[in-house]
Coordinates of C-alpha atoms and ligand atoms in Angstrom, one line a residue:
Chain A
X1177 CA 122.4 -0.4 139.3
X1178 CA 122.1 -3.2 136.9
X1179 CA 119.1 -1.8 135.0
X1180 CA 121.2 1.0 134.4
X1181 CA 124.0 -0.8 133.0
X1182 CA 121.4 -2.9 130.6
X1183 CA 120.1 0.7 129.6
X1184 CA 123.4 2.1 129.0
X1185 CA 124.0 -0.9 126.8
X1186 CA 120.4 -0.6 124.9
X1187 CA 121.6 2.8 124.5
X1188 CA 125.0 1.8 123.4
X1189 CA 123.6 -0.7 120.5
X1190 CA 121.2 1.9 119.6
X1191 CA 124.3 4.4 118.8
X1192 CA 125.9 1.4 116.4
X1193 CA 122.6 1.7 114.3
X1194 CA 122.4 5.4 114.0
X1195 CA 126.1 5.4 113.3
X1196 CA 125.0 3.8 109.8
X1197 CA 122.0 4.9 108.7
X1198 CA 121.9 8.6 106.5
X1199 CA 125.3 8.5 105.3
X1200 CA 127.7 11.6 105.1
X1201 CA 128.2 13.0 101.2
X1202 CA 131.2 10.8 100.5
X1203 CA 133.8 13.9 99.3
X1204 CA 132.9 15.5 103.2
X1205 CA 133.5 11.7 104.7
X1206 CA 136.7 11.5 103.0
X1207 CA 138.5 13.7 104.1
X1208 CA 137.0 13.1 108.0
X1209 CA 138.8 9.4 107.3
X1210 CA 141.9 10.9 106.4
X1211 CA 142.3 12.9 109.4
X1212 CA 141.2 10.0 111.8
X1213 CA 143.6 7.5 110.4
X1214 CA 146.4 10.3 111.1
X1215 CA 145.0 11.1 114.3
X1216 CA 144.3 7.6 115.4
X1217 CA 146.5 5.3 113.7
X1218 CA 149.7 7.5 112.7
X1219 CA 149.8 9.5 116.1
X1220 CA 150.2 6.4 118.2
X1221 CA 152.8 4.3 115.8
X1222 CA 155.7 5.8 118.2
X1223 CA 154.3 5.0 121.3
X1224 CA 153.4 1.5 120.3
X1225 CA 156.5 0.8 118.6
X1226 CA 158.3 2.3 121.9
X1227 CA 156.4 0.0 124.5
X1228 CA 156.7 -3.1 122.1
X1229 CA 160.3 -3.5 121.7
X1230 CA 161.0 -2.9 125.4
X1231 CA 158.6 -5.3 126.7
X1232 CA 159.5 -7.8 124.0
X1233 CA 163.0 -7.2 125.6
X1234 CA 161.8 -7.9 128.9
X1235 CA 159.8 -10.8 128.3
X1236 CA 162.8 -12.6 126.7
X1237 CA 165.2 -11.8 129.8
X1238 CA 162.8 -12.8 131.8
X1239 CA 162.0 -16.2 130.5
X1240 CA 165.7 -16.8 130.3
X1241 CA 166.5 -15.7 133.9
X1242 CA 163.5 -18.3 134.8
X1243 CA 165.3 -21.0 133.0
X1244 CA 167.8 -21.8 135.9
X1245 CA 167.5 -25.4 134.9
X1246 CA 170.2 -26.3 132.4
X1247 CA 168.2 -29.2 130.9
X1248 CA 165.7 -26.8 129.8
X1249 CA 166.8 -25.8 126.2
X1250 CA 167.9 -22.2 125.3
X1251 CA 165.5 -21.8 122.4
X1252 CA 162.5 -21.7 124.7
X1253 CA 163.6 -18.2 125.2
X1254 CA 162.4 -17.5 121.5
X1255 CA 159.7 -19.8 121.5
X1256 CA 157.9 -18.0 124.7
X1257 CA 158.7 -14.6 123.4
X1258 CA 156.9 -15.2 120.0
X1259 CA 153.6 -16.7 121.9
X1260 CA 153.1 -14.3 124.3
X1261 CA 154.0 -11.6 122.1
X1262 CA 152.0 -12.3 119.1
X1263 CA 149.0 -14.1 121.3
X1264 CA 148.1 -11.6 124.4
X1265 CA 150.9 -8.6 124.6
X1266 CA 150.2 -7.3 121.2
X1267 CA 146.7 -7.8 120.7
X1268 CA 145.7 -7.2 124.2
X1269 CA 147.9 -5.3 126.3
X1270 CA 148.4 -2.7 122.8
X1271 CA 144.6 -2.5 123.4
X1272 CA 144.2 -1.4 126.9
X1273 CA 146.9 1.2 126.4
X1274 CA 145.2 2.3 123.2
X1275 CA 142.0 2.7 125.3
X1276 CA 143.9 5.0 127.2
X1277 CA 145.5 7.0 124.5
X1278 CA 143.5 6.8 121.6
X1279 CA 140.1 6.4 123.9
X1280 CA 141.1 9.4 125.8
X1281 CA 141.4 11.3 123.1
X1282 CA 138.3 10.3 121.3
X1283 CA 136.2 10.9 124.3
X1284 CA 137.5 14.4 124.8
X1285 CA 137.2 15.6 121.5
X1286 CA 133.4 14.4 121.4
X1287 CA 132.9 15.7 124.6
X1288 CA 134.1 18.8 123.9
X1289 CA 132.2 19.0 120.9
X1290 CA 129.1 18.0 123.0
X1291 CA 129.2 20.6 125.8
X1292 CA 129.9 23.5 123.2
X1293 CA 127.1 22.5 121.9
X1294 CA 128.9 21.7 118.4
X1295 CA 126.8 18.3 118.3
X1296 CA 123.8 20.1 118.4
X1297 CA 124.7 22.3 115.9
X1298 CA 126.0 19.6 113.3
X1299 CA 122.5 17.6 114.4
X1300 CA 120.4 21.2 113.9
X1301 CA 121.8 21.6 110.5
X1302 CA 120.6 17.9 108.9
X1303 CA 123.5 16.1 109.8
X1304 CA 123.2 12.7 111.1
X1305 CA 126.4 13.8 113.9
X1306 CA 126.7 10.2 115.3
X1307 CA 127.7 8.9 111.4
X1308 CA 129.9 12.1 111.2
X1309 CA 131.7 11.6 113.7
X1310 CA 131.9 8.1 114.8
X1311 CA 131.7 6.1 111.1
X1312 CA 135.5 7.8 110.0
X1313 CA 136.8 6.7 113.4
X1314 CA 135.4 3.0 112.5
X1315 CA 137.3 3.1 109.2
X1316 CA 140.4 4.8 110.2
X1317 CA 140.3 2.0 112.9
X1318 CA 139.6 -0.7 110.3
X1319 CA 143.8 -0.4 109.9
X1320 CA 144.5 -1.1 113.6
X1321 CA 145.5 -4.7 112.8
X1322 CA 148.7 -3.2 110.8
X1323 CA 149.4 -1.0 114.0
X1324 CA 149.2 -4.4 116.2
X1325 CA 151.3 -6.3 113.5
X1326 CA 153.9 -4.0 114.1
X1327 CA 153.7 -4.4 117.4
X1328 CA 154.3 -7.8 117.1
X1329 CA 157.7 -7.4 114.9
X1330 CA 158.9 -5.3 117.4
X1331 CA 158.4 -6.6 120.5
X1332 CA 159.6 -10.5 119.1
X1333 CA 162.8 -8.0 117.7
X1334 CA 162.9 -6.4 121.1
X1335 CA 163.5 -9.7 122.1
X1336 CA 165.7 -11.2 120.0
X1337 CA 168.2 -8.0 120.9
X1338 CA 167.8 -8.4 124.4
X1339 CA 168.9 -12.0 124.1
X1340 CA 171.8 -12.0 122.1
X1341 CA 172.7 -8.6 123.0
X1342 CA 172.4 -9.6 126.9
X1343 CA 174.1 -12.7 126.4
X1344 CA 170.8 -15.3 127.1
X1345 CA 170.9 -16.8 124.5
X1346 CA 172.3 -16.8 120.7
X1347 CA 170.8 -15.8 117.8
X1348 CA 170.4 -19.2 116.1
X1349 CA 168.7 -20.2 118.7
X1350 CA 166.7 -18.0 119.5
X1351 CA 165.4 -17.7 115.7
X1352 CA 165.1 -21.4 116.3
X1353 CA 162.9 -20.8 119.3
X1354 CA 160.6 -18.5 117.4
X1355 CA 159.9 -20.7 114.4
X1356 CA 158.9 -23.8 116.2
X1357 CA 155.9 -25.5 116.5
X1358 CA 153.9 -22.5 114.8
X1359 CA 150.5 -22.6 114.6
X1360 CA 149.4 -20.7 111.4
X1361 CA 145.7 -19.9 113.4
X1362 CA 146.8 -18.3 116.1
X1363 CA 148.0 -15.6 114.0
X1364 CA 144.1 -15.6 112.8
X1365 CA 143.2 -15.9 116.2
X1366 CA 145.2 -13.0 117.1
X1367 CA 144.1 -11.1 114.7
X1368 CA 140.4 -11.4 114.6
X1369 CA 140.7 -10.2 118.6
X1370 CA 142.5 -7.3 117.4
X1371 CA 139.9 -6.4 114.7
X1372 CA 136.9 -6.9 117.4
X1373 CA 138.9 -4.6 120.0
X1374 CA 139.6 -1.5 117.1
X1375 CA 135.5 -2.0 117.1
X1376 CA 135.7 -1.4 121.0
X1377 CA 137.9 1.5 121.4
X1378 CA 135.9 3.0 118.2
X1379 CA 132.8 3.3 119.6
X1380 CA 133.1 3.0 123.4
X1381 CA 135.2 6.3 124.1
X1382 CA 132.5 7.5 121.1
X1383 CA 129.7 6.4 123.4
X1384 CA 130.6 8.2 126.5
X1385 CA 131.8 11.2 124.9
X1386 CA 128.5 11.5 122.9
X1387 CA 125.6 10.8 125.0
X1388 CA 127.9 13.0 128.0
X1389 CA 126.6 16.2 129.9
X1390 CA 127.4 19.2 131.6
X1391 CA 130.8 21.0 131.3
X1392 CA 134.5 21.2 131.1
X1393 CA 135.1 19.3 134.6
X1394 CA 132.8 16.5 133.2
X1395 CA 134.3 16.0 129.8
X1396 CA 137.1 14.8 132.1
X1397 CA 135.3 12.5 134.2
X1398 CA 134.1 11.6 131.1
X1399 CA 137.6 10.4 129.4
X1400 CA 137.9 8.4 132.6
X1401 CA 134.9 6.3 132.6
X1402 CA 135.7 5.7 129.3
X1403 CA 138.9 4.2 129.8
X1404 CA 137.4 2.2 132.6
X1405 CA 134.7 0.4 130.3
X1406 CA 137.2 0.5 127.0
X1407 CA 139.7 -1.7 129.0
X1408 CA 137.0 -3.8 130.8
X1409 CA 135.4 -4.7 127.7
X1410 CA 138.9 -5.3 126.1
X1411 CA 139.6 -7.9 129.0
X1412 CA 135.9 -9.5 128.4
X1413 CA 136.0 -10.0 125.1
X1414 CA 139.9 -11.0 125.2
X1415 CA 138.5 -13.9 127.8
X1416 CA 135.4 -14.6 126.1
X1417 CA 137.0 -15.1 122.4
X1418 CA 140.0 -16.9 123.8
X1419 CA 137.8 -19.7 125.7
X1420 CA 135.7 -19.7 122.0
X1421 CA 138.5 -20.1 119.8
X1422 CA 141.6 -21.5 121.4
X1423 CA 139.7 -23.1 124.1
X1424 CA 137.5 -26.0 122.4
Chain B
X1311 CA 105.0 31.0 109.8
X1312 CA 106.1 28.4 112.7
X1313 CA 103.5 27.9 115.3
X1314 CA 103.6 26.4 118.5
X1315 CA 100.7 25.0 120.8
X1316 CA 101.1 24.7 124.4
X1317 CA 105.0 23.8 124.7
X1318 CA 105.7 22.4 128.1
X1319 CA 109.3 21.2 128.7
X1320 CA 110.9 20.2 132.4
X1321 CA 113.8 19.3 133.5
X1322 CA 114.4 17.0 136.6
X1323 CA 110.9 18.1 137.6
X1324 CA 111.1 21.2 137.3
X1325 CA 108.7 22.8 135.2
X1326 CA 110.7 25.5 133.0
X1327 CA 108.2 25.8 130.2
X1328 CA 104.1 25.8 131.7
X1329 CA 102.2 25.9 128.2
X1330 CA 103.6 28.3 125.9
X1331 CA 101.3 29.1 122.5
X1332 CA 102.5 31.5 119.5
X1333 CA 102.9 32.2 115.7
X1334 CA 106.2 33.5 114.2
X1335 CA 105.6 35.0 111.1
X1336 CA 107.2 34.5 108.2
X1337 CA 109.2 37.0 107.1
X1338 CA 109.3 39.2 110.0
X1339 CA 111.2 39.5 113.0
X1340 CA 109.9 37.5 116.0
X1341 CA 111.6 38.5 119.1
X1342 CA 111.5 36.3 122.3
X1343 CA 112.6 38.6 125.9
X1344 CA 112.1 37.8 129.0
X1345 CA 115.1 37.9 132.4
X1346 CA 117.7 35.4 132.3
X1347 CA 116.6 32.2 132.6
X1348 CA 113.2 32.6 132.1
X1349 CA 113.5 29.8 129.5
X1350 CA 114.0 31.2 126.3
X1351 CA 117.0 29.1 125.1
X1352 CA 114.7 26.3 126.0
X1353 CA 112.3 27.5 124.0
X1354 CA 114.2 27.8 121.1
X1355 CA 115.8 24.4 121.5
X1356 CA 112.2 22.9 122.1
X1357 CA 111.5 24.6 118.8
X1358 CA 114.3 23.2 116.8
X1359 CA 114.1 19.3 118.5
X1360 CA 117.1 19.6 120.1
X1361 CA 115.0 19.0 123.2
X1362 CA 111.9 17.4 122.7
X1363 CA 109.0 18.8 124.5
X1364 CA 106.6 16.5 127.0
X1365 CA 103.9 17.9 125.5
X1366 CA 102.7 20.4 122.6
X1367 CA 102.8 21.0 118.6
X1368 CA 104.8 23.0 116.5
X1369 CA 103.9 23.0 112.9
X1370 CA 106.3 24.5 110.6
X1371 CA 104.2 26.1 107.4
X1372 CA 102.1 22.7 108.2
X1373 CA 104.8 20.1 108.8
X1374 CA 104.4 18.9 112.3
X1375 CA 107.5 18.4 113.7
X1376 CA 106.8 15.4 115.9
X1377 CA 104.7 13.8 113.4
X1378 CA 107.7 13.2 110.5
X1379 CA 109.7 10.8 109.8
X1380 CA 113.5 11.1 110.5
X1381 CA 114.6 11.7 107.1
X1382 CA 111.8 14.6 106.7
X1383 CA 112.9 16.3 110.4
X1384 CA 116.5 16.1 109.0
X1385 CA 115.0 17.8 105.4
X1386 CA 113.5 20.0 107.5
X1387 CA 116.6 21.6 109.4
X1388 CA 118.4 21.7 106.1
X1389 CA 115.7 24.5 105.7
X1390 CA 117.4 26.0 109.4
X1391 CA 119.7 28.4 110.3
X1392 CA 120.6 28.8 113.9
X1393 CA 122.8 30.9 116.0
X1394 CA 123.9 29.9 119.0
X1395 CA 124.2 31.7 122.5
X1396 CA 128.1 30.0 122.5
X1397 CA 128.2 30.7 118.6
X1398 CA 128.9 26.7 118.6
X1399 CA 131.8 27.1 116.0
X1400 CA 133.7 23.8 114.7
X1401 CA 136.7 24.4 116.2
X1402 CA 138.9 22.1 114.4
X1403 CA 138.1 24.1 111.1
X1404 CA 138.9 27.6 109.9
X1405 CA 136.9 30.7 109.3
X1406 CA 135.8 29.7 106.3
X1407 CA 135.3 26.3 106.3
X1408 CA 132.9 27.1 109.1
X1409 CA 130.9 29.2 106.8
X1410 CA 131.1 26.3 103.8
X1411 CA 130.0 23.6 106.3
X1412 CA 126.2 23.7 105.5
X1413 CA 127.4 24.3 101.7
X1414 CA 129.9 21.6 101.4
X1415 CA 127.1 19.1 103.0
X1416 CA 124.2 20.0 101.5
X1417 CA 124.4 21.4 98.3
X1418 CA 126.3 20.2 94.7
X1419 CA 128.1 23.9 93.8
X1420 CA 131.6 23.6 92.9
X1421 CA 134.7 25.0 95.0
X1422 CA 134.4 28.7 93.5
X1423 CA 130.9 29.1 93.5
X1424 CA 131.1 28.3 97.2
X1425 CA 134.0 30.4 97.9
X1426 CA 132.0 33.0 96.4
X1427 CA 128.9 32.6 98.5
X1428 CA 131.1 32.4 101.5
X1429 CA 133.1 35.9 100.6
X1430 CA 129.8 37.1 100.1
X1431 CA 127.8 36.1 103.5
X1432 CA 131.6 37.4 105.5
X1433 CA 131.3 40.3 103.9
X1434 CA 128.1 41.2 105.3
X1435 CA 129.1 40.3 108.5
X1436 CA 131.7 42.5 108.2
X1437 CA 134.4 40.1 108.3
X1438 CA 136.7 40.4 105.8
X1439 CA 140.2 39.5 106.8
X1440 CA 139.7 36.6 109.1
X1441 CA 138.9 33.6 106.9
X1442 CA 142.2 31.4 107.5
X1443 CA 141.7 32.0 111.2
X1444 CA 140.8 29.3 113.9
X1445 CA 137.6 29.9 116.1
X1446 CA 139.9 30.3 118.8
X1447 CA 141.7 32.8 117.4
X1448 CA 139.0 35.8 116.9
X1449 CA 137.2 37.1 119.5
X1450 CA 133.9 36.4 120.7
X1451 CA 132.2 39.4 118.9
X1452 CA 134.1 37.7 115.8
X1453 CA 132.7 34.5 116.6
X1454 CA 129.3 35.4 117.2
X1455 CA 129.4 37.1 113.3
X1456 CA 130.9 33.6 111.8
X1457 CA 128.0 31.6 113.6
X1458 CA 125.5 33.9 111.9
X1459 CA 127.5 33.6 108.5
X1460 CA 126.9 30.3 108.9
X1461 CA 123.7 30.3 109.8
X1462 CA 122.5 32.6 106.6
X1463 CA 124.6 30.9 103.9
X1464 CA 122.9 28.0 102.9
X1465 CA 119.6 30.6 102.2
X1466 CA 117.8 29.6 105.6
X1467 CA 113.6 29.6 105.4
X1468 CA 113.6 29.3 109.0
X1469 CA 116.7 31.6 111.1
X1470 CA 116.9 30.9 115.1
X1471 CA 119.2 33.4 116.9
X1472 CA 120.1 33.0 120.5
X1473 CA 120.9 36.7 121.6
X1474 CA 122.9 37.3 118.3
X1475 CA 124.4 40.3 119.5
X1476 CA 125.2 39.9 122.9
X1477 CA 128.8 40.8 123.7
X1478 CA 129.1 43.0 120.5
X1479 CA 130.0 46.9 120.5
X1480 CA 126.6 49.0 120.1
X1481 CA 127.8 49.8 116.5
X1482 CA 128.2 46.0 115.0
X1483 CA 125.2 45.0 117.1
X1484 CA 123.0 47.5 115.5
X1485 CA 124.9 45.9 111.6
X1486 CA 124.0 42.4 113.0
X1487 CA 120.0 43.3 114.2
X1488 CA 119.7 45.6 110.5
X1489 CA 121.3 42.4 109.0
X1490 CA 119.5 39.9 110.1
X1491 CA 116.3 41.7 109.3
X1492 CA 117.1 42.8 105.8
X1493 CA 117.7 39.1 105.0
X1494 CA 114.6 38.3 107.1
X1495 CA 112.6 40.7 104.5
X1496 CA 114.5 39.8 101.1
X1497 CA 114.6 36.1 101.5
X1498 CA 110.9 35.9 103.3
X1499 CA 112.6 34.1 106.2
X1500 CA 110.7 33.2 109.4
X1501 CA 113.2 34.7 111.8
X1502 CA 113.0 34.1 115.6
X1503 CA 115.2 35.7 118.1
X1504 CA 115.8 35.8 121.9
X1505 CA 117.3 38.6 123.3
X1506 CA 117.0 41.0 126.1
X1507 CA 119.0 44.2 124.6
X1508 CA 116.4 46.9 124.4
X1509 CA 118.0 48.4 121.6
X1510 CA 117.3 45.4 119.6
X1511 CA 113.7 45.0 120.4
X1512 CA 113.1 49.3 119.6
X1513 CA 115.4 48.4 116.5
X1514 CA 113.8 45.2 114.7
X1515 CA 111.2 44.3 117.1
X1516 CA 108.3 43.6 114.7
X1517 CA 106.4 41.0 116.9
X1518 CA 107.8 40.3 120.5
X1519 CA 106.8 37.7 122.9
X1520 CA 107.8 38.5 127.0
X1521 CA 108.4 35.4 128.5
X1522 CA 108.2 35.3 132.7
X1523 CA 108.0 31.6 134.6
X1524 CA 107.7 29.6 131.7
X1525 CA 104.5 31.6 130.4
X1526 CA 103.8 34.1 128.1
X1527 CA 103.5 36.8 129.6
X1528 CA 102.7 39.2 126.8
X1529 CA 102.8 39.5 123.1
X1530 CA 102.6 42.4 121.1
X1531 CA 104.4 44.9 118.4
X1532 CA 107.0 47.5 119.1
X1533 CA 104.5 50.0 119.0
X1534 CA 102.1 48.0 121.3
X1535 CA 105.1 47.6 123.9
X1536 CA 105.3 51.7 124.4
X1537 CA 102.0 51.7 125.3
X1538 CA 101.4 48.6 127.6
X1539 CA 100.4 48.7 131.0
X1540 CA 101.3 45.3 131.4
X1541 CA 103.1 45.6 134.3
X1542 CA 105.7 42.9 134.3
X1543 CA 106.6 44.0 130.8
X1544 CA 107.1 47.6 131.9
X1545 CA 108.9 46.7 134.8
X1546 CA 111.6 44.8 132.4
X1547 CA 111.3 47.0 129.9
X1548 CA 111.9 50.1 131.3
X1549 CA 114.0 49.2 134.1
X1550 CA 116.8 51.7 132.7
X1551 CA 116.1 55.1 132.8
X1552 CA 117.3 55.8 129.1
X1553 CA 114.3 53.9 128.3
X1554 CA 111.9 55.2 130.6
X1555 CA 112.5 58.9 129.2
X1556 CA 112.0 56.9 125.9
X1557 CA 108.8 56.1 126.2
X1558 CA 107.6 59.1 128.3
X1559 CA 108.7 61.1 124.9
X1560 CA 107.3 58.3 123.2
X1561 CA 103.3 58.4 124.7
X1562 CA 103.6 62.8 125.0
X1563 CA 103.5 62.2 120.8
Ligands
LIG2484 N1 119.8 21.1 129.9 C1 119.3 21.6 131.0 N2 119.1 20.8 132.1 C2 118.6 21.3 133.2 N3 118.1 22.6 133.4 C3 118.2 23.4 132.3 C4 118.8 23.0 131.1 N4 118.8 24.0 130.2 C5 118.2 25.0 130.9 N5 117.9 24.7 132.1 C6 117.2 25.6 133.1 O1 116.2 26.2 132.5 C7 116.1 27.5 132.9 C8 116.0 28.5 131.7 O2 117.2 28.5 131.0 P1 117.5 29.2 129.6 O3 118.9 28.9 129.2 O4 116.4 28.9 128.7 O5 117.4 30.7 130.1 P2 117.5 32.0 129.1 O6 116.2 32.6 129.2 O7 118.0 31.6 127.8 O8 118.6 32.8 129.9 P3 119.8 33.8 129.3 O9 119.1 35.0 128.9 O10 120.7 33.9 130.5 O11 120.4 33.0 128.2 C9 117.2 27.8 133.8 O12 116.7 27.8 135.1 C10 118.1 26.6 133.6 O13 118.7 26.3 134.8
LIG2485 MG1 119.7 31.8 126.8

């Protein structure tokens, strides 16, 4: 069990190397960037933009229904939106959805191409097929962090709305709330997370979609798996890089 | 000329290639026959390094495949054309961007001299008036005449074709076998083919090799396969009766 997770891993570092060596003619890898960033980063824009303002919604009638104590004051309601917002919802929970949507997605395409033996005939031809088809989904990912920082807009909006709109809270306040005590690095912090986990759900979904065999049933099993070990390694490295930068 | 040297290839223990020697000659039509899964798509597979063999040599005009560097294996199958048994299309691109793949990757022309060289390898197919379509949208015959497009138009000096002609009416298999060994001929191409329609092996069957549980069997000329007594090879052979009355006509001569 363990010795094959270690291989799978060996494996898995093995890919990121192949990914960059023999390079694609540029005019071919041009327009593959193109279509990933519309696949990728354009195709999910709604669904992230959906999910943030809601839960930013929620999140701010939730902190205010919490404070039943009328000492506490009313700007914490902006003040807890904005962290958990901009810290953990937007960088991390954006992530694990993405590994279902976009991971999903990259997983079945691969696999797809795999078991019609596509792969093989990119590979037969000359063409380095991990650096075709995994390098443009790097890049395209490389503008994630815009995705997330809309994200964040949103969902502190989302709550803003639901505040005054709900009657929680007013809007001075609540502006007053979300400008206090800032911290300029955990934006940094916040956003180097978001960089590493476009990395993860790059490759990963790429990984199991790639090295995958049989047919049609397993591509699906496939997709699965993949979501499984995007989102675990989201929640690792979220831990990991938290207790590293915030932590010390 | 590509030869091989005892190929053995297994998978999960299972032996599915025993030792397998030959030469394909170089601008002639090498067939490869043998039952359904006797192991021919292996072969060919084991031939191109899409599996790798556990033991054996295969030299291509002298280059050993397992003794090169990447970059020289990946030169190498820039010199390849393959068909596969699925066709293997791209399905997120067109007709015709299927064809301009190898083109577009591998070579410096300019849009219109590789739109020409693409109008020109479809036409030969006898594809005209599908170039805008999606893979999905022909049917298989169609398909199976854009793989081998593909497969021809970067000027192959090695062509692989996993039953080219399968699923095609008699009349377009018969264009597809002529085809593939009039550019076999013109460009000296080392062509090697598996199949098991008879018609193709009386049509272009300048050297064939039976295959039968992962061994050659036999290995002989068109005219050498009327006249076997091999057994194994008559019993495949001839197992319609069209053919039989074929080569009873064919030894009375
Ligand atoms: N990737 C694989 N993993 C395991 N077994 C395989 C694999 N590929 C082929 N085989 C086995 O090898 C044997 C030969 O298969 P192959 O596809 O070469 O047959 P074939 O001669 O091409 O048949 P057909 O004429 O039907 O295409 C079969 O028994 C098949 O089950
Ligand atoms: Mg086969």
């Amino acid at each position: 069990m363990l010795i094959r997770y270690i291989t799978q891993i060996g494996r898995y570092c093995l890919m990121l190397r192949e990914i960059f060596i023999k390079q694609t003619k540029w005019s071919v890898m041009k327009k593959l960037i193109f279509k990933e960033i519309d696949d990728l980063i354009i195709d999910s824009l709604g669904i992230v933009a959906f999910i943030s303002f809601f839960v930013g919604g929620v999140v701010a009638i939730q902190t205010a229904l919490n404070l039943t104590n009328p000492l506490i004051p009313k700007y914490l309601i902006g003040f807890a939106t904005r962290q958990s917002v901009i810290l953990e919802f937007a960088p991390t929970f954006i992530s694990v959805i993405m590994a279902g949507k976009m991971g999903s997605f990259i997983t079945s395409s691969i696999g797809t191409m795999r078991v019609t033996e596509q792969i093989d005939a990119l590979e037969v031809m000359g063409v380095n097929s991990l650096n075709y088809l995994v390098f443009p989904k790097i890049i395209a990912l490389l503008l994630y962090p815009f995705v997330i920082g809309i994200s964040m807009f949103l969902g502190i909006l989302g709550g803003w709305m639901a505040g005054v709109y709900g009657g929680f809270t007013s809007s001075a306040e609540f502006i007053n709330g979300a400008q206090m005590d800032f911290i300029p690095f955990h934006i940094v912090y916040a956003f180097l997370k978001t960089l590493i986990f476009a990395m993860l759900l790059a490759t990963i979904p790429s990984f199991h979609g790639y090295y995958m065999k049989g047919g049609a049933l397993e591509v699906g099993k496939a997709s699965t798996v993949s979501f499984v070990w995007t989102s675990v390694s989201i929640i690792l490295f979220n831990y990991i890089l938290t207790q590293l930068l915030l932590g010390s | 000329m590509i030869e091989i040297k005892d190929i053995k290839k297994s998978f999960g223990g299972v032996m599915i290639l025993k030792g397998i020697s030959t030469v394909f000659e170089t601008g002639k039509t090498n067939l490869i026959i043998g039952q359904s899964g006797s192991g021919k798509t292996v072969l060919l597979k084991s031939l191109l390094g899409i599996h790798t063999p556990e033991s054996g040599k295969i030299c291509f005009d002298g280059r050993v495949y397992s003794e090169l560097e990447p970059d020289e294996k990946r030169e190498l199958r820039t010199e390849i054309g393959m068909v596969f048994q699925g066709s293997a299309l791209f399905d997120s691109m067109t007709v015709e961007e299927n064809v301009a793949f190898p083109l577009k990757m591998f070579t410096n022309d300019n849009k219109a001299k590789i739109k020409e060289r693409v109008d020109f390898v479809l036409e030969r197919v006898a594809l005209t008036d599908a170039h805008n379509k999606l893979p999905s949208q022909i049917s298989g015959g169609m398909q199976k005449r854009v793989a081998i497009a593909r497969a021809i138009v970067n000027k192959p000096k090695y062509l692989f074709c996993d039953e080219p002609n399968s699923g095609l009416d008699p009349n377009t298999a018969i264009l597809i076998d002529n085809l593939i060994k009039e550019i076999t001929e013109e460009y000296d191409i080392t062509t090697v083919i598996n199949t098991h329609d008879m018609n193709s092996v009386m049509e272009i069957g300048e050297r064939i090799l039976f295959l039968k549980d992962g061994l050659k069997a036999w290995e002989g000329t068109k005219e050498e396969i009327f006249r076997t007594d091999n057994q194994a090879v008559v019993d495949f052979v001839y197992s319609s009766n069209l053919f039989k009355k074929v080569r009873e006509a064919y030894l009375k001569e």
